[in-house]
């Protein structure tokens, strides 16, 4: 009979900020689309699609939601990063020298090219370390670009450092796309990993069956 043991994985702070961020990010994307519809210069939104999804003529509503949730999103992110720094958990997130090779092995395994499952070195594999660190950097970038286009006069130095208003807006849009792609891949990977992995982000532990 296989040995069964409970393995602690995610602390309460990690789980709380993760799930709150999931909700906040969804609201930020939704309200951002309401704002974007008013001037969809990068990827035009057909009027029929705007009417179908009821996103047309809701600029003021989108701005109100976006700019209010932005502060909660930022504070939640600061709590998460501060916890990682002060608890030492950043060592589980930041890529190390072996992460890049491990990320390649994980990718090849996920694509079915490599049959042998990569050895697990910690809570997160190399691909996850790179992805999660990257999305933290994107989070900082999306806040800074958001502030730059929200208050371009008051923080003119920031807007200028980002290349000007139009450049900051494009950067904000690109970062939003990266967030959406990360979210889609993340959800698919969670489904693929199964209930045990999902439970670790709900209850904080996994069940290890040797």
PDB file of C-alpha atoms in Angstrom:
ATOM      1  CA  UNK A   1       0.000   0.000   0.000  1.00  0.00           C
ATOM      2  CA  UNK A   2       1.329   3.468  -0.896  1.00  0.00           C
ATOM      3  CA  UNK A   3       2.335   5.789   1.922  1.00  0.00           C
ATOM      4  CA  UNK A   4       0.056   8.806   2.223  1.00  0.00           C
ATOM      5  CA  UNK A   5       1.220  12.036   3.787  1.00  0.00           C
ATOM      6  CA  UNK A   6      -0.015  15.609   3.952  1.00  0.00           C
ATOM      7  CA  UNK A   7       2.436  18.126   2.534  1.00  0.00           C
ATOM      8  CA  UNK A   8       2.012  21.811   3.392  1.00  0.00           C
ATOM      9  CA  UNK A   9       2.377  23.972   0.292  1.00  0.00           C
ATOM     10  CA  UNK A  10       0.800  27.448   0.388  1.00  0.00           C
ATOM     11  CA  UNK A  11       0.377  29.736   3.392  1.00  0.00           C
ATOM     12  CA  UNK A  12      -2.813  31.652   4.162  1.00  0.00           C
ATOM     13  CA  UNK A  13      -1.349  34.947   2.902  1.00  0.00           C
ATOM     14  CA  UNK A  14      -0.381  33.384  -0.424  1.00  0.00           C
ATOM     15  CA  UNK A  15      -3.810  31.814  -0.845  1.00  0.00           C
ATOM     16  CA  UNK A  16      -5.756  34.921   0.205  1.00  0.00           C
ATOM     17  CA  UNK A  17      -3.850  37.307  -2.053  1.00  0.00           C
ATOM     18  CA  UNK A  18      -3.991  34.794  -4.917  1.00  0.00           C
ATOM     19  CA  UNK A  19      -7.775  34.431  -4.870  1.00  0.00           C
ATOM     20  CA  UNK A  20      -8.378  38.131  -4.282  1.00  0.00           C
ATOM     21  CA  UNK A  21      -6.069  38.900  -7.175  1.00  0.00           C
ATOM     22  CA  UNK A  22      -7.996  36.463  -9.378  1.00  0.00           C
ATOM     23  CA  UNK A  23     -11.214  38.416  -8.754  1.00  0.00           C
ATOM     24  CA  UNK A  24      -9.572  41.833  -9.024  1.00  0.00           C
ATOM     25  CA  UNK A  25      -7.796  40.940 -12.248  1.00  0.00           C
ATOM     26  CA  UNK A  26     -11.075  39.793 -13.791  1.00  0.00           C
ATOM     27  CA  UNK A  27     -12.736  43.083 -12.837  1.00  0.00           C
ATOM     28  CA  UNK A  28      -9.761  45.093 -14.104  1.00  0.00           C
ATOM     29  CA  UNK A  29      -9.871  43.345 -17.493  1.00  0.00           C
ATOM     30  CA  UNK A  30     -13.647  43.776 -17.767  1.00  0.00           C
ATOM     31  CA  UNK A  31     -13.585  47.475 -16.840  1.00  0.00           C
ATOM     32  CA  UNK A  32     -10.526  47.998 -19.049  1.00  0.00           C
ATOM     33  CA  UNK A  33     -12.479  46.657 -22.026  1.00  0.00           C
ATOM     34  CA  UNK A  34     -15.256  49.168 -21.298  1.00  0.00           C
ATOM     35  CA  UNK A  35     -12.669  51.944 -21.416  1.00  0.00           C
ATOM     36  CA  UNK A  36     -10.905  50.556 -24.463  1.00  0.00           C
ATOM     37  CA  UNK A  37     -14.126  50.426 -26.502  1.00  0.00           C
ATOM     38  CA  UNK A  38     -14.227  54.247 -26.523  1.00  0.00           C
ATOM     39  CA  UNK A  39     -10.931  54.351 -28.483  1.00  0.00           C
ATOM     40  CA  UNK A  40     -10.074  50.864 -29.774  1.00  0.00           C
ATOM     41  CA  UNK A  41      -7.065  51.889 -31.856  1.00  0.00           C
ATOM     42  CA  UNK A  42      -5.089  48.620 -31.558  1.00  0.00           C
ATOM     43  CA  UNK A  43      -7.686  45.896 -32.078  1.00  0.00           C
ATOM     44  CA  UNK A  44     -11.003  47.360 -33.302  1.00  0.00           C
ATOM     45  CA  UNK A  45     -14.114  46.019 -31.586  1.00  0.00           C
ATOM     46  CA  UNK A  46     -17.026  45.568 -34.059  1.00  0.00           C
ATOM     47  CA  UNK A  47     -20.178  47.420 -33.042  1.00  0.00           C
ATOM     48  CA  UNK A  48     -22.154  44.178 -33.239  1.00  0.00           C
ATOM     49  CA  UNK A  49     -19.799  42.532 -30.750  1.00  0.00           C
ATOM     50  CA  UNK A  50     -19.932  45.603 -28.502  1.00  0.00           C
ATOM     51  CA  UNK A  51     -23.737  45.498 -28.491  1.00  0.00           C
ATOM     52  CA  UNK A  52     -23.861  41.726 -27.974  1.00  0.00           C
ATOM     53  CA  UNK A  53     -21.584  41.878 -24.922  1.00  0.00           C
ATOM     54  CA  UNK A  54     -23.066  45.224 -23.810  1.00  0.00           C
ATOM     55  CA  UNK A  55     -19.735  47.029 -23.604  1.00  0.00           C
ATOM     56  CA  UNK A  56     -20.652  50.033 -25.756  1.00  0.00           C
ATOM     57  CA  UNK A  57     -21.281  53.507 -24.307  1.00  0.00           C
ATOM     58  CA  UNK A  58     -20.060  52.542 -20.813  1.00  0.00           C
ATOM     59  CA  UNK A  59     -16.873  54.607 -20.654  1.00  0.00           C
ATOM     60  CA  UNK A  60     -17.691  56.432 -17.415  1.00  0.00           C
ATOM     61  CA  UNK A  61     -18.709  53.192 -15.699  1.00  0.00           C
ATOM     62  CA  UNK A  62     -15.552  51.451 -16.874  1.00  0.00           C
ATOM     63  CA  UNK A  63     -13.322  54.290 -15.665  1.00  0.00           C
ATOM     64  CA  UNK A  64     -15.011  54.368 -12.261  1.00  0.00           C
ATOM     65  CA  UNK A  65     -14.535  50.630 -11.742  1.00  0.00           C
ATOM     66  CA  UNK A  66     -11.023  50.554 -13.207  1.00  0.00           C
ATOM     67  CA  UNK A  67      -9.529  53.423 -11.220  1.00  0.00           C
ATOM     68  CA  UNK A  68     -11.064  52.328  -7.905  1.00  0.00           C
ATOM     69  CA  UNK A  69     -10.138  48.651  -8.228  1.00  0.00           C
ATOM     70  CA  UNK A  70      -6.651  49.653  -9.349  1.00  0.00           C
ATOM     71  CA  UNK A  71      -5.761  50.747  -5.809  1.00  0.00           C
ATOM     72  CA  UNK A  72      -7.014  47.496  -4.262  1.00  0.00           C
ATOM     73  CA  UNK A  73      -5.126  45.531  -6.944  1.00  0.00           C
ATOM     74  CA  UNK A  74      -1.950  47.497  -6.163  1.00  0.00           C
ATOM     75  CA  UNK A  75      -2.268  47.100  -2.379  1.00  0.00           C
ATOM     76  CA  UNK A  76      -2.954  43.380  -2.726  1.00  0.00           C
ATOM     77  CA  UNK A  77       0.128  43.036  -4.916  1.00  0.00           C
ATOM     78  CA  UNK A  78       2.273  44.943  -2.414  1.00  0.00           C
ATOM     79  CA  UNK A  79       1.068  42.671   0.407  1.00  0.00           C
ATOM     80  CA  UNK A  80       1.947  39.603  -1.659  1.00  0.00           C
ATOM     81  CA  UNK A  81       5.419  40.851  -2.617  1.00  0.00           C
ATOM     82  CA  UNK A  82       6.145  42.066   0.934  1.00  0.00           C
ATOM     83  CA  UNK A  83       5.208  38.669   2.327  1.00  0.00           C
ATOM     84  CA  UNK A  84       7.487  36.932  -0.173  1.00  0.00           C
ATOM     85  CA  UNK A  85      10.383  39.198   0.806  1.00  0.00           C
ATOM     86  CA  UNK A  86      10.002  39.091   4.593  1.00  0.00           C
ATOM     87  CA  UNK A  87       9.123  35.391   4.824  1.00  0.00           C
ATOM     88  CA  UNK A  88      11.890  34.276   2.493  1.00  0.00           C
ATOM     89  CA  UNK A  89       9.316  32.639   0.219  1.00  0.00           C
ATOM     90  CA  UNK A  90      10.756  34.595  -2.700  1.00  0.00           C
ATOM     91  CA  UNK A  91      13.312  31.775  -2.950  1.00  0.00           C
ATOM     92  CA  UNK A  92      10.464  29.505  -4.083  1.00  0.00           C
ATOM     93  CA  UNK A  93       9.411  31.971  -6.808  1.00  0.00           C
ATOM     94  CA  UNK A  94      12.541  33.572  -8.268  1.00  0.00           C
ATOM     95  CA  UNK A  95      14.262  31.432 -10.943  1.00  0.00           C
ATOM     96  CA  UNK A  96      17.651  29.964 -10.107  1.00  0.00           C
ATOM     97  CA  UNK A  97      20.423  28.653 -12.356  1.00  0.00           C
ATOM     98  CA  UNK A  98      18.645  25.350 -12.963  1.00  0.00           C
ATOM     99  CA  UNK A  99      15.250  26.862 -13.728  1.00  0.00           C
ATOM    100  CA  UNK A 100      15.795  27.481 -17.428  1.00  0.00           C
ATOM    101  CA  UNK A 101      16.836  23.904 -18.222  1.00  0.00           C
ATOM    102  CA  UNK A 102      14.061  22.591 -16.017  1.00  0.00           C
ATOM    103  CA  UNK A 103      11.549  24.864 -17.783  1.00  0.00           C
ATOM    104  CA  UNK A 104      12.593  23.367 -21.108  1.00  0.00           C
ATOM    105  CA  UNK A 105      12.211  19.836 -19.726  1.00  0.00           C
ATOM    106  CA  UNK A 106       8.769  20.664 -18.307  1.00  0.00           C
ATOM    107  CA  UNK A 107       7.642  22.204 -21.606  1.00  0.00           C
ATOM    108  CA  UNK A 108       8.821  19.189 -23.605  1.00  0.00           C
ATOM    109  CA  UNK A 109       7.020  16.879 -21.161  1.00  0.00           C
ATOM    110  CA  UNK A 110       3.789  18.917 -21.315  1.00  0.00           C
ATOM    111  CA  UNK A 111       3.894  18.818 -25.121  1.00  0.00           C
ATOM    112  CA  UNK A 112       4.325  15.051 -25.046  1.00  0.00           C
ATOM    113  CA  UNK A 113       7.769  15.188 -26.649  1.00  0.00           C
ATOM    114  CA  UNK A 114       9.561  13.984 -23.531  1.00  0.00           C
ATOM    115  CA  UNK A 115       8.024  10.998 -21.767  1.00  0.00           C
ATOM    116  CA  UNK A 116       9.966  11.143 -18.513  1.00  0.00           C
ATOM    117  CA  UNK A 117       8.471  13.536 -15.988  1.00  0.00           C
ATOM    118  CA  UNK A 118      11.055  16.109 -14.758  1.00  0.00           C
ATOM    119  CA  UNK A 119      12.229  15.663 -11.179  1.00  0.00           C
ATOM    120  CA  UNK A 120      10.600  18.052  -8.727  1.00  0.00           C
ATOM    121  CA  UNK A 121      13.062  20.310  -6.871  1.00  0.00           C
ATOM    122  CA  UNK A 122      10.661  22.377  -4.793  1.00  0.00           C
ATOM    123  CA  UNK A 123       7.146  23.792  -4.571  1.00  0.00           C
ATOM    124  CA  UNK A 124       7.352  25.199  -8.103  1.00  0.00           C
ATOM    125  CA  UNK A 125       9.120  23.853 -11.171  1.00  0.00           C
ATOM    126  CA  UNK A 126      11.408  25.949 -13.343  1.00  0.00           C
ATOM    127  CA  UNK A 127       8.688  26.901 -15.822  1.00  0.00           C
ATOM    128  CA  UNK A 128       6.420  28.079 -13.012  1.00  0.00           C
ATOM    129  CA  UNK A 129       9.218  30.090 -11.398  1.00  0.00           C
ATOM    130  CA  UNK A 130       9.923  31.920 -14.657  1.00  0.00           C
ATOM    131  CA  UNK A 131       6.227  32.482 -15.404  1.00  0.00           C
ATOM    132  CA  UNK A 132       5.317  33.712 -11.899  1.00  0.00           C
ATOM    133  CA  UNK A 133       8.324  36.011 -11.660  1.00  0.00           C
ATOM    134  CA  UNK A 134       7.529  37.345 -15.114  1.00  0.00           C
ATOM    135  CA  UNK A 135       3.915  38.056 -14.195  1.00  0.00           C
ATOM    136  CA  UNK A 136       5.038  39.901 -11.046  1.00  0.00           C
ATOM    137  CA  UNK A 137       7.186  42.150 -13.248  1.00  0.00           C
ATOM    138  CA  UNK A 138       4.220  42.611 -15.584  1.00  0.00           C
ATOM    139  CA  UNK A 139       2.094  43.519 -12.565  1.00  0.00           C
ATOM    140  CA  UNK A 140       4.489  46.289 -11.586  1.00  0.00           C
ATOM    141  CA  UNK A 141       4.584  47.459 -15.192  1.00  0.00           C
ATOM    142  CA  UNK A 142       0.820  47.521 -15.607  1.00  0.00           C
ATOM    143  CA  UNK A 143       0.413  49.606 -12.443  1.00  0.00           C
ATOM    144  CA  UNK A 144       3.076  52.115 -13.522  1.00  0.00           C
ATOM    145  CA  UNK A 145       1.736  52.431 -17.079  1.00  0.00           C
ATOM    146  CA  UNK A 146      -1.799  52.701 -15.696  1.00  0.00           C
ATOM    147  CA  UNK A 147      -0.839  55.584 -13.411  1.00  0.00           C
ATOM    148  CA  UNK A 148       1.071  57.229 -16.278  1.00  0.00           C
ATOM    149  CA  UNK A 149      -2.023  57.327 -18.517  1.00  0.00           C
ATOM    150  CA  UNK A 150      -4.394  58.057 -15.616  1.00  0.00           C
ATOM    151  CA  UNK A 151      -2.491  61.137 -14.408  1.00  0.00           C
ATOM    152  CA  UNK A 152      -0.203  62.124 -17.312  1.00  0.00           C
ATOM    153  CA  UNK A 153       0.163  65.714 -16.080  1.00  0.00           C
ATOM    154  CA  UNK A 154       0.623  65.040 -12.369  1.00  0.00           C
ATOM    155  CA  UNK A 155       3.192  62.300 -13.014  1.00  0.00           C
ATOM    156  CA  UNK A 156       4.585  63.731 -16.204  1.00  0.00           C
ATOM    157  CA  UNK A 157       8.067  62.442 -15.350  1.00  0.00           C
ATOM    158  CA  UNK A 158       6.739  58.870 -15.288  1.00  0.00           C
ATOM    159  CA  UNK A 159       4.784  59.288 -18.511  1.00  0.00           C
ATOM    160  CA  UNK A 160       7.867  60.742 -20.189  1.00  0.00           C
ATOM    161  CA  UNK A 161      10.061  57.897 -18.886  1.00  0.00           C
ATOM    162  CA  UNK A 162       7.673  55.406 -20.481  1.00  0.00           C
ATOM    163  CA  UNK A 163       7.941  57.150 -23.853  1.00  0.00           C
ATOM    164  CA  UNK A 164       4.976  59.510 -23.614  1.00  0.00           C
ATOM    165  CA  UNK A 165       1.225  59.070 -23.253  1.00  0.00           C
ATOM    166  CA  UNK A 166       0.628  57.048 -26.426  1.00  0.00           C
ATOM    167  CA  UNK A 167       3.588  54.750 -25.731  1.00  0.00           C
ATOM    168  CA  UNK A 168       2.434  54.199 -22.137  1.00  0.00           C
ATOM    169  CA  UNK A 169      -1.067  53.354 -23.367  1.00  0.00           C
ATOM    170  CA  UNK A 170       0.299  50.811 -25.846  1.00  0.00           C
ATOM    171  CA  UNK A 171       2.541  49.301 -23.144  1.00  0.00           C
ATOM    172  CA  UNK A 172      -0.464  49.062 -20.809  1.00  0.00           C
ATOM    173  CA  UNK A 173      -2.466  47.284 -23.511  1.00  0.00           C
ATOM    174  CA  UNK A 174       0.346  44.812 -24.264  1.00  0.00           C
ATOM    175  CA  UNK A 175       0.776  44.016 -20.573  1.00  0.00           C
ATOM    176  CA  UNK A 176      -2.963  43.412 -20.286  1.00  0.00           C
ATOM    177  CA  UNK A 177      -2.758  40.920 -23.172  1.00  0.00           C
ATOM    178  CA  UNK A 178       0.114  39.139 -21.390  1.00  0.00           C
ATOM    179  CA  UNK A 179      -1.996  38.936 -18.232  1.00  0.00           C
ATOM    180  CA  UNK A 180      -4.909  37.422 -20.167  1.00  0.00           C
ATOM    181  CA  UNK A 181      -2.626  34.854 -21.813  1.00  0.00           C
ATOM    182  CA  UNK A 182      -1.043  33.994 -18.453  1.00  0.00           C
ATOM    183  CA  UNK A 183      -4.479  33.604 -16.877  1.00  0.00           C
ATOM    184  CA  UNK A 184      -5.674  31.260 -19.647  1.00  0.00           C
ATOM    185  CA  UNK A 185      -2.545  29.084 -19.494  1.00  0.00           C
ATOM    186  CA  UNK A 186      -2.651  29.099 -15.697  1.00  0.00           C
ATOM    187  CA  UNK A 187      -6.256  27.871 -15.595  1.00  0.00           C
ATOM    188  CA  UNK A 188      -5.542  25.168 -18.191  1.00  0.00           C
ATOM    189  CA  UNK A 189      -2.494  23.985 -16.243  1.00  0.00           C
ATOM    190  CA  UNK A 190      -4.484  23.868 -13.002  1.00  0.00           C
ATOM    191  CA  UNK A 191      -7.150  21.738 -14.707  1.00  0.00           C
ATOM    192  CA  UNK A 192      -4.438  19.502 -16.152  1.00  0.00           C
ATOM    193  CA  UNK A 193      -2.703  19.128 -12.773  1.00  0.00           C
ATOM    194  CA  UNK A 194      -5.885  17.910 -11.116  1.00  0.00           C
ATOM    195  CA  UNK A 195      -7.688  18.325  -7.817  1.00  0.00           C
ATOM    196  CA  UNK A 196      -4.691  17.740  -5.562  1.00  0.00           C
ATOM    197  CA  UNK A 197      -2.924  20.780  -6.970  1.00  0.00           C
ATOM    198  CA  UNK A 198      -6.082  22.885  -6.829  1.00  0.00           C
ATOM    199  CA  UNK A 199      -6.665  21.869  -3.222  1.00  0.00           C
ATOM    200  CA  UNK A 200      -3.240  23.212  -2.265  1.00  0.00           C
ATOM    201  CA  UNK A 201      -4.365  26.712  -3.219  1.00  0.00           C
ATOM    202  CA  UNK A 202      -7.645  26.295  -1.337  1.00  0.00           C
ATOM    203  CA  UNK A 203      -6.634  24.406   1.814  1.00  0.00           C
ATOM    204  CA  UNK A 204      -2.872  24.993   1.726  1.00  0.00           C
ATOM    205  CA  UNK A 205      -1.726  21.374   1.463  1.00  0.00           C
ATOM    206  CA  UNK A 206      -1.350  18.486  -0.978  1.00  0.00           C
ATOM    207  CA  UNK A 207      -1.750  14.764  -0.357  1.00  0.00           C
ATOM    208  CA  UNK A 208       1.415  12.953  -1.390  1.00  0.00           C
ATOM    209  CA  UNK A 209       1.002   9.282  -2.263  1.00  0.00           C
ATOM    210  CA  UNK A 210       4.422   7.673  -2.592  1.00  0.00           C
TER     211      UNK A 210
END
